[in-house]
Amino acid sequence: MKIAVIGSTHAGTAAVKNMADLYPEAEVTVYERNDNVSFLSCGLALYVGGVVEDPQGLFYSSPEQLKSLGVTMKMQHDVENIDTINKTITAKNLVTGKTFEDSYDKLVMTTGSWPVTPPIEGIDLENILLAKNYNQANTIIERSKDARHVTVVGAGYIGVELVEAFEKAGKKVTLIDGADRILNKYLDQEFTTLVEEDFQSRGITLAMNETVQRFYGADGRVQKVITNESEIETDLVIMCVGFRPSTDLLKGKVDMLDNGAIKVDEYMRTSHPDILAAGDCCAVKYNPTGGHAYIPLATNAVRMGTLAARNLMEPVQKHVGTQGTSGLHIYDLNMASTGLTETSAKLLDVHVKSFTIEDFHRPGFMPTSEKVMLKVTINPETREILGAQVISKADVTQSINTMSVCIQTGMTIDELAYTDFFFQPHFNQPWNFLNKAGLEAQRQEPVRSPQFV
Ligand SMILES: Cc1cc2nc3c(=O)[nH]c(=O)nc-3n(C[C@H](O)[C@H](O)[C@H](O)COP(=O)(O)OP(=O)(O)OC[C@H]3O[C@@H](n4cnc5c(N)ncnc54)[C@H](O)[C@@H]3O)c2cc1C
């Protein structure tokens, strides 16, 4: 059995490690265009900000480690074509320039995603950079050394983390987004306002509701960002406006969403019987709606990569789907979200009802006690939980992992009100704030006995 894997960051590395274990007789070959595997992009802003000093800590595997498992590692090899009928791939050795063909019995597509670069005039100027892989992280560090004013375009979690890193490094920072607020895909407005106020109090300029029209430069280097509202003088621009699945190789050959994300079933099988796919190149089952969604996260990638390996020969283990659970630490604030926010529900045309509570994370008699804001979103007809968001200076983000399980298992807000959580004054209150969200929902929208409905 010949297994080809294209791409080896999170999904690919997870798939390969499991395959080496599960199918020791198989001939596994990895094609990876980079010279490294398993780079943790999640540490990129920490690396740029100097919190992570040794970049080797950002890798949890290596080509040598995968080789030692019996895998053939074709590093710095770019796959240029896949012939799904004859089951061959064409790859180019990027060092020698030589192109060759190889056959496979099973193909695992883990080609991930690439940052979106909108066709804006001047985008090719030097010092307009992307933030995804290890080489790009090093370029950002190198180019930001002499930069006084850094502009970040895109106020998702990557843009926001970079803003903090640059501000802490003493740069003047501007954050641009076409939306009216930061982090609008992850948190509702009452949460993002707290982060925006924090940013502004530190002198960070927020250019919300602004879209970049043009980059202006001289001697090939960017000098100004021109938006529909303003002109911003700058020495360095980081583009963080989202990701596009890297799936051109299979275009027209397997089913995809409109954005090019490969559709896989719960066993990671594509519409082609011998091709499985995992990670950022795929759409994933989104439990709050039951449909496919594009949620490029390392968490989804490692799970899907593992499942692609387990289900390679026969379907044995189903994917339970995702809630798109994510967390963020910005300055002193810890925040996390899972499932639908009110904003995302509106965009998806899903009718929801939300309940917000404000509490303290532990009793007032403790030396410190931090405010917590929690918002839970439900389906008002079934009362099932569809989403939750939390923010606090205390790290209560694990509560959102609990809420993720609640969504995955179809728990109602009423069951949440009386779920058993421990109490210990160091950590929390006798009524856990998750219980309190359930109680608040029952206060606002009392449960009716079925015979009176
Ligand atoms: C700055 C940043 C911060 C992030 N923080 C978090 C976080 O905190 N938590 C979280 O869960 N997620 C985070 N993510 C998202 C996470 O990094 C991605 O979801 C994850 O990298 C996806 O892994 P993947 O293996 O599916 O794809 P990718 O990481 O995109 O890897 C795909 C691999 O395929 C290779 N490849 C592609 N095409 C070819 C080809 N034709 N031939 C050969 N090789 C090919 C690429 O070189 C690459 O190595 C972050 C992302 C970024 C950029």
Coordinates of C-alpha atoms and ligand atoms in Angstrom, one line a residue:
M1 CA 0.0 0.0 0.0
K2 CA 1.4 3.4 -1.1
I3 CA 0.2 6.4 0.9
A4 CA 1.0 9.9 -0.2
V5 CA 0.5 12.9 2.1
I6 CA 0.7 16.4 0.8
G7 CA 1.7 19.0 3.4
S8 CA 3.1 18.4 6.9
T9 CA 2.2 21.1 9.4
H10 CA -0.5 20.1 11.9
A11 CA -3.0 17.9 10.0
G12 CA -0.2 16.2 7.9
T13 CA 2.1 15.6 10.9
A14 CA -0.8 14.1 12.9
A15 CA -1.9 11.9 10.0
V16 CA 1.7 10.7 9.4
K17 CA 2.5 9.9 13.0
N18 CA -0.7 7.8 13.3
M19 CA -0.2 6.1 10.0
A20 CA 3.3 5.0 10.9
D21 CA 1.9 3.4 14.0
L22 CA -1.3 1.9 12.5
Y23 CA 0.1 0.7 9.1
P24 CA 3.7 -0.3 9.6
E25 CA 3.7 -2.3 6.4
A26 CA 2.6 0.7 4.3
E27 CA 4.9 2.9 2.3
V28 CA 4.2 6.5 3.4
T29 CA 5.6 9.4 1.5
V30 CA 5.3 13.0 2.6
Y31 CA 5.6 15.9 0.2
E32 CA 6.2 19.3 1.9
R33 CA 7.3 22.4 0.2
N34 CA 8.8 24.0 3.4
D35 CA 12.1 22.8 5.0
N36 CA 10.3 22.2 8.3
V37 CA 7.2 20.5 9.7
S38 CA 4.8 21.2 12.5
F39 CA 5.4 25.0 13.0
L40 CA 3.0 26.3 15.7
S41 CA 1.7 29.5 14.1
C42 CA -0.1 30.2 17.3
G43 CA 3.3 31.1 18.8
L44 CA 4.0 33.6 16.0
A45 CA 2.9 36.7 17.8
L46 CA 4.7 35.6 21.0
Y47 CA 7.9 35.0 18.9
V48 CA 7.6 38.3 17.2
G49 CA 7.0 40.0 20.6
G50 CA 10.1 38.3 22.1
V51 CA 8.1 36.3 24.7
V52 CA 9.2 33.1 22.9
E53 CA 13.0 33.4 22.7
D54 CA 14.0 30.0 21.3
P55 CA 12.0 29.4 18.1
Q56 CA 12.8 25.7 18.2
G57 CA 10.1 25.4 20.9
L58 CA 7.6 26.3 18.2
F59 CA 8.1 22.9 16.5
Y60 CA 6.9 19.7 18.1
S61 CA 8.2 17.4 15.3
S62 CA 10.9 17.4 12.6
P63 CA 11.6 15.7 9.3
E64 CA 14.2 13.5 11.1
Q65 CA 11.6 12.4 13.7
L66 CA 9.1 11.4 11.0
K67 CA 11.9 9.7 9.0
S68 CA 12.8 7.7 12.1
L69 CA 9.2 6.3 12.0
G70 CA 9.8 4.8 8.6
V71 CA 8.3 7.6 6.6
T72 CA 9.9 8.9 3.4
M73 CA 10.2 12.7 3.7
K74 CA 10.3 14.7 0.5
M75 CA 11.1 18.0 2.0
Q76 CA 11.2 21.2 -0.2
H77 CA 9.1 19.3 -2.7
D78 CA 6.1 21.1 -4.3
V79 CA 3.3 19.0 -5.6
E80 CA 2.2 20.5 -8.9
N81 CA -0.4 18.2 -10.1
I82 CA -2.6 15.3 -9.0
D83 CA -4.0 12.8 -11.5
T84 CA -6.9 11.4 -9.6
I85 CA -7.8 8.9 -12.4
N86 CA -4.4 7.3 -12.7
K87 CA -3.6 8.0 -9.1
T88 CA -0.3 9.8 -9.6
I89 CA 1.2 13.0 -8.4
T90 CA 3.7 15.3 -10.1
A91 CA 6.2 16.9 -7.7
K92 CA 9.0 19.3 -8.1
N93 CA 12.2 19.1 -6.0
L94 CA 12.6 22.8 -5.2
V95 CA 16.3 22.4 -4.5
T96 CA 17.3 20.6 -7.8
G97 CA 14.4 21.9 -9.9
K98 CA 13.7 18.3 -11.0
T99 CA 10.1 17.3 -11.6
F100 CA 9.0 13.7 -11.3
E101 CA 5.9 11.5 -11.0
D102 CA 4.9 9.1 -8.2
S103 CA 2.0 6.8 -7.8
Y104 CA -0.3 6.3 -4.7
D105 CA -3.0 4.0 -3.6
K106 CA -4.4 6.4 -1.0
L107 CA -3.9 10.1 -0.9
V108 CA -4.2 12.3 2.2
M109 CA -4.6 16.0 1.3
T110 CA -3.3 18.2 4.2
T111 CA -2.3 21.3 2.2
G112 CA -3.8 23.7 4.6
S113 CA -4.4 27.4 3.9
W114 CA -2.7 30.5 2.8
P115 CA -3.3 34.1 3.9
V116 CA -5.6 36.1 1.6
T117 CA -3.9 38.9 -0.3
P118 CA -6.5 41.1 -1.8
P119 CA -5.7 42.7 -5.2
I120 CA -4.9 46.1 -3.8
E121 CA -2.7 48.5 -5.7
G122 CA 0.8 48.5 -4.2
I123 CA 0.4 45.2 -2.3
D124 CA 3.7 43.9 -3.7
L125 CA 5.7 46.6 -2.1
E126 CA 8.5 45.5 0.2
N127 CA 7.5 45.6 3.9
I128 CA 4.0 44.4 3.3
L129 CA 4.2 41.0 4.9
L130 CA 2.1 38.0 5.7
A131 CA 2.0 36.1 9.0
K132 CA 1.6 32.3 8.7
N133 CA 4.8 30.3 8.6
Y134 CA 8.2 30.2 10.3
N135 CA 10.1 32.0 7.5
Q136 CA 7.4 34.8 7.5
A137 CA 7.8 35.1 11.3
N138 CA 11.5 35.6 10.9
T139 CA 11.0 38.2 8.1
I140 CA 8.6 40.1 10.3
I141 CA 11.1 40.2 13.2
E142 CA 13.9 41.3 10.9
R143 CA 11.9 44.1 9.1
S144 CA 10.2 45.4 12.3
K145 CA 13.6 46.1 13.9
D146 CA 13.8 49.5 12.3
A147 CA 10.1 50.2 11.9
R148 CA 8.6 52.9 14.0
H149 CA 5.0 52.7 12.8
V150 CA 3.5 49.3 12.1
T151 CA 0.1 49.0 10.5
V152 CA -1.9 45.7 10.9
V153 CA -4.7 45.1 8.3
G154 CA -7.3 42.8 9.7
A155 CA -8.6 42.7 13.2
G156 CA -9.1 39.0 13.7
Y157 CA -7.3 37.2 16.5
I158 CA -4.0 37.1 14.6
G159 CA -4.1 40.8 13.8
V160 CA -5.0 41.7 17.4
E161 CA -2.2 39.5 18.8
L162 CA 0.3 41.2 16.6
V163 CA -0.9 44.6 17.6
E164 CA -0.2 43.8 21.2
A165 CA 3.3 42.4 20.3
F166 CA 4.2 45.5 18.4
E167 CA 2.9 48.0 20.9
K168 CA 4.8 46.2 23.7
A169 CA 7.9 46.5 21.5
G170 CA 7.5 50.3 21.6
K171 CA 6.1 50.7 18.1
K172 CA 3.3 53.1 17.1
V173 CA 0.6 50.8 15.9
T174 CA -2.5 51.2 13.7
L175 CA -5.1 48.5 13.3
I176 CA -7.3 48.7 10.2
D177 CA -10.5 46.7 9.6
G178 CA -13.5 47.2 7.3
A179 CA -15.8 45.9 10.0
D180 CA -17.1 48.3 12.7
R181 CA -15.2 46.5 15.5
I182 CA -12.3 44.2 16.2
L183 CA -12.7 40.4 16.6
N184 CA -16.2 40.6 15.2
K185 CA -16.2 36.9 14.2
Y186 CA -15.4 35.6 17.7
L187 CA -17.1 37.8 20.2
D188 CA -20.1 40.1 20.4
Q189 CA -19.8 43.9 20.7
E190 CA -20.0 44.1 24.6
F191 CA -16.9 42.0 24.7
T192 CA -14.9 43.5 22.0
T193 CA -15.5 47.1 23.3
L194 CA -13.5 46.1 26.4
V195 CA -10.5 45.1 24.3
E196 CA -10.9 48.2 22.1
E197 CA -10.9 50.5 25.1
D198 CA -7.8 48.7 26.4
F199 CA -6.1 49.2 23.0
Q200 CA -7.0 52.9 22.9
S201 CA -5.8 53.5 26.4
R202 CA -2.4 52.3 25.3
G203 CA -2.2 54.7 22.3
I204 CA -3.1 52.1 19.6
T205 CA -5.0 53.7 16.8
L206 CA -8.1 51.8 15.7
A207 CA -9.2 52.5 12.1
M208 CA -12.5 50.6 12.0
N209 CA -15.0 50.8 9.2
E210 CA -12.0 51.6 6.9
T211 CA -11.0 49.6 3.9
V212 CA -7.5 49.8 2.3
Q213 CA -7.7 51.3 -1.2
R214 CA -4.0 51.6 -2.0
F215 CA -0.5 51.2 -0.6
Y216 CA 1.8 54.0 -1.6
G217 CA 5.6 53.6 -1.5
A218 CA 9.0 54.9 -2.7
D219 CA 12.1 52.8 -3.6
G220 CA 9.9 49.7 -3.5
R221 CA 9.1 50.2 0.2
V222 CA 5.7 51.0 1.6
Q223 CA 5.3 54.5 3.1
K224 CA 1.6 55.0 3.3
V225 CA -1.6 53.1 3.6
I226 CA -4.5 54.9 1.9
T227 CA -8.0 53.9 3.1
N228 CA -11.4 55.2 2.2
E229 CA -11.2 57.5 5.2
S230 CA -7.6 58.3 5.9
E231 CA -3.9 58.2 4.9
I232 CA -1.7 56.4 7.4
E233 CA 2.1 56.9 7.3
T234 CA 3.8 53.6 8.0
D235 CA 7.1 51.6 7.7
L236 CA 5.7 48.1 7.9
V237 CA 2.3 46.5 7.1
I238 CA 1.2 43.1 8.1
M239 CA -1.8 41.6 6.2
C240 CA -4.0 39.5 8.4
V241 CA -7.3 39.5 6.4
G242 CA -8.1 35.8 6.6
F243 CA -7.2 32.5 5.0
R244 CA -8.0 30.7 1.8
P245 CA -7.9 26.9 1.6
S246 CA -5.0 25.7 -0.6
T247 CA -6.9 23.2 -2.8
D248 CA -6.3 24.2 -6.4
L249 CA -4.7 20.8 -7.0
L250 CA -8.1 19.1 -6.5
K251 CA -10.3 21.8 -8.1
G252 CA -13.1 20.1 -10.0
K253 CA -11.9 16.6 -8.8
V254 CA -13.5 16.5 -5.4
D255 CA -16.5 18.3 -3.9
M256 CA -15.8 21.7 -2.3
L257 CA -17.5 24.7 -0.7
D258 CA -17.7 27.9 -2.8
N259 CA -14.5 29.2 -1.1
G260 CA -12.6 26.0 -2.2
A261 CA -12.6 24.2 1.1
I262 CA -12.8 20.4 0.5
K263 CA -16.0 18.8 1.8
V264 CA -15.3 15.7 3.8
D265 CA -17.7 13.3 5.5
E266 CA -17.4 12.4 9.2
Y267 CA -14.6 9.9 8.3
M268 CA -12.5 12.6 6.6
R269 CA -13.3 11.0 3.2
T270 CA -13.6 13.4 0.2
S271 CA -16.1 12.7 -2.7
H272 CA -13.2 10.6 -4.3
P273 CA -12.9 7.1 -2.8
D274 CA -9.1 7.1 -2.5
I275 CA -8.6 10.7 -1.2
L276 CA -9.0 11.8 2.4
A277 CA -8.4 15.3 3.5
A278 CA -7.9 17.1 6.8
G279 CA -7.1 20.5 8.4
D280 CA -7.3 24.0 6.9
C281 CA -7.9 22.7 3.4
C282 CA -11.2 21.3 4.5
A283 CA -14.6 22.4 5.6
V284 CA -15.7 20.8 8.9
K285 CA -19.1 19.9 10.4
Y286 CA -20.2 22.8 12.5
N287 CA -22.5 21.5 15.3
P288 CA -24.4 24.7 16.1
T289 CA -25.9 24.7 12.6
G290 CA -25.3 21.1 11.5
G291 CA -23.8 22.3 8.2
H292 CA -20.3 22.6 6.8
A293 CA -18.2 25.6 7.8
Y294 CA -14.7 26.8 7.1
I295 CA -13.0 27.1 10.5
P296 CA -9.2 27.0 10.1
L297 CA -7.8 26.1 13.5
A298 CA -4.9 24.0 14.6
T299 CA -7.3 22.1 17.0
N300 CA -9.5 21.0 14.1
A301 CA -6.4 20.2 12.0
V302 CA -4.8 17.8 14.5
R303 CA -8.1 16.0 15.2
M304 CA -8.9 15.7 11.5
G305 CA -5.4 14.5 10.6
T306 CA -5.6 11.8 13.3
L307 CA -9.0 10.7 12.0
A308 CA -7.8 10.7 8.4
A309 CA -5.2 8.2 9.4
R310 CA -7.5 6.0 11.5
N311 CA -10.2 5.9 8.7
L312 CA -7.8 5.5 5.8
M313 CA -8.5 1.8 5.2
E314 CA -12.0 1.6 6.5
P315 CA -14.4 4.0 8.3
V316 CA -13.9 3.3 12.0
Q317 CA -14.0 6.5 13.9
K318 CA -16.4 9.4 13.3
H319 CA -15.5 13.1 13.8
V320 CA -17.8 14.6 16.4
G321 CA -17.8 18.0 14.6
T322 CA -16.7 21.3 16.0
Q323 CA -18.0 24.4 17.7
G324 CA -15.0 26.5 16.5
T325 CA -13.9 27.0 20.1
S326 CA -11.1 29.5 20.5
G327 CA -9.4 31.5 23.2
L328 CA -7.3 34.7 23.4
H329 CA -5.1 36.5 25.9
I330 CA -4.7 40.2 25.2
Y331 CA -2.8 42.3 27.8
D332 CA -4.6 41.5 31.0
L333 CA -7.8 40.2 29.4
N334 CA -8.6 36.5 28.9
M335 CA -11.4 35.7 26.6
A336 CA -12.8 32.7 24.8
S337 CA -15.8 31.7 22.7
T338 CA -17.5 28.6 21.3
G339 CA -20.3 28.2 18.8
L340 CA -22.6 31.0 17.7
T341 CA -22.4 34.6 18.8
E342 CA -25.3 36.8 18.2
T343 CA -23.4 38.4 15.4
S344 CA -22.6 35.1 13.7
A345 CA -26.1 33.8 14.2
K346 CA -27.5 36.9 12.4
L347 CA -25.1 36.4 9.5
L348 CA -26.1 32.7 9.2
D349 CA -29.8 33.6 9.6
V350 CA -30.2 31.5 12.8
H351 CA -32.8 32.7 15.3
V352 CA -31.2 32.8 18.8
K353 CA -31.8 34.3 22.2
S354 CA -28.9 35.3 24.5
F355 CA -28.5 35.7 28.3
T356 CA -25.6 37.7 29.7
I357 CA -24.5 37.6 33.3
E358 CA -21.8 39.6 35.2
D359 CA -20.3 38.0 38.2
F360 CA -17.0 37.8 40.2
H361 CA -14.9 34.7 39.5
R362 CA -14.5 33.9 43.2
P363 CA -15.8 35.2 46.6
G364 CA -15.1 38.8 47.7
F365 CA -13.4 37.6 50.9
M366 CA -10.5 36.3 48.7
P367 CA -7.5 38.6 48.3
T368 CA -8.6 39.3 44.7
S369 CA -11.8 38.7 42.8
E370 CA -12.1 39.6 39.2
K371 CA -15.2 40.5 37.2
V372 CA -16.5 37.9 34.7
M373 CA -18.9 38.5 31.8
L374 CA -20.5 35.4 30.3
K375 CA -23.0 35.3 27.5
V376 CA -24.8 32.2 26.5
T377 CA -26.8 31.9 23.2
I378 CA -29.5 29.3 22.8
N379 CA -32.1 28.1 20.3
P380 CA -35.3 29.6 21.9
E381 CA -37.5 26.8 20.6
T382 CA -35.5 23.8 21.8
R383 CA -33.6 25.7 24.6
E384 CA -30.4 24.0 23.4
I385 CA -27.2 25.8 23.9
L386 CA -25.7 27.1 20.7
G387 CA -22.9 29.4 21.8
A388 CA -21.0 31.0 24.7
Q389 CA -18.5 33.8 25.2
V390 CA -16.5 34.8 28.3
I391 CA -14.1 37.6 29.3
S392 CA -12.3 38.3 32.6
K393 CA -8.9 39.3 34.0
A394 CA -9.0 36.0 35.8
D395 CA -8.4 33.0 33.6
V396 CA -11.8 31.4 33.4
T397 CA -11.4 30.4 29.8
Q398 CA -11.7 26.7 30.5
S399 CA -15.4 27.3 31.2
I400 CA -15.8 27.8 27.4
N401 CA -14.4 24.3 26.8
T402 CA -17.2 23.1 29.1
M403 CA -19.7 25.0 27.1
S404 CA -18.3 23.5 23.9
V405 CA -19.1 20.0 25.3
C406 CA -22.6 21.3 26.2
I407 CA -23.2 22.4 22.6
Q408 CA -21.7 19.1 21.2
T409 CA -24.0 17.0 23.3
G410 CA -27.1 19.1 22.7
M411 CA -27.5 20.2 26.4
T412 CA -30.3 22.7 27.2
I413 CA -29.8 25.9 29.1
D414 CA -32.1 24.4 31.8
E415 CA -29.8 21.4 32.3
L416 CA -26.9 23.8 32.5
A417 CA -28.6 25.7 35.4
Y418 CA -28.4 22.6 37.6
T419 CA -25.2 20.9 36.3
D420 CA -22.8 19.7 39.1
F421 CA -19.7 21.9 39.2
F422 CA -17.3 21.9 42.1
F423 CA -16.9 24.9 44.5
Q424 CA -13.6 25.9 46.2
P425 CA -13.1 29.6 47.1
H426 CA -9.7 29.8 45.4
F427 CA -11.3 29.1 42.1
N428 CA -15.0 29.9 42.0
Q429 CA -18.3 30.5 43.7
P430 CA -20.9 28.1 45.2
W431 CA -23.1 28.9 42.2
N432 CA -20.8 28.5 39.3
F433 CA -21.3 31.3 36.8
L434 CA -22.3 28.8 34.2
N435 CA -25.1 27.6 36.4
K436 CA -26.0 31.3 36.9
A437 CA -26.4 31.8 33.2
G438 CA -28.9 28.9 33.2
L439 CA -30.8 30.3 36.1
E440 CA -30.9 33.8 34.5
A441 CA -32.3 32.2 31.3
Q442 CA -35.0 30.5 33.5
R443 CA -35.8 33.8 35.2
Q444 CA -36.2 35.6 31.9
E445 CA -37.8 32.8 30.0
P446 CA -39.4 30.4 32.5
V447 CA -39.7 26.8 31.4
R448 CA -43.3 25.7 30.9
S449 CA -44.6 22.2 31.8
P450 CA -45.4 20.5 28.4
Q451 CA -49.1 20.3 29.3
F452 CA -49.4 24.1 29.5
V453 CA -47.4 24.9 26.3
Ligands
LIG1 C1 -0.4 33.6 13.3 C2 -1.3 32.5 13.5 C3 -1.8 32.1 14.7 C4 -2.6 31.0 14.9 N1 -3.1 30.7 16.2 C5 -3.9 29.7 16.4 C6 -4.3 29.3 17.7 O1 -3.9 30.0 18.7 N2 -5.1 28.2 17.9 C7 -5.5 27.5 16.8 O2 -6.2 26.4 17.0 N3 -5.1 27.8 15.5 C8 -4.3 28.8 15.3 N4 -3.9 29.2 14.0 C9 -4.4 28.4 12.9 C10 -3.5 27.2 12.7 O3 -2.2 27.6 12.6 C11 -4.0 26.5 11.4 O4 -5.3 26.1 11.6 C12 -3.1 25.2 11.2 O5 -1.8 25.6 10.8 C13 -3.7 24.3 10.1 O6 -2.8 23.3 9.9 P1 -2.8 22.5 8.6 O7 -1.8 21.4 8.7 O8 -4.2 22.1 8.2 O9 -2.4 23.5 7.4 P2 -1.2 24.5 7.2 O10 -0.6 24.9 8.6 O11 -1.6 25.5 6.3 O12 -0.1 23.6 6.6 C14 -0.2 23.1 5.3 C15 1.1 22.6 4.8 O13 1.0 22.1 3.5 C16 2.1 22.5 2.7 N5 1.7 22.5 1.3 C17 0.6 23.2 0.8 N6 0.5 22.9 -0.6 C18 1.6 22.1 -0.9 C19 2.0 21.5 -2.1 N7 1.3 21.7 -3.3 N8 3.1 20.8 -2.1 C20 3.8 20.5 -0.9 N9 3.4 21.1 0.3 C21 2.3 21.8 0.3 C22 2.5 23.8 3.3 O14 3.8 24.2 3.0 C23 2.2 23.7 4.7 O15 3.3 23.2 5.5 C24 -3.1 30.3 13.8 C25 -2.6 30.6 12.5 C26 -1.8 31.7 12.4 C27 -1.3 32.0 11.0

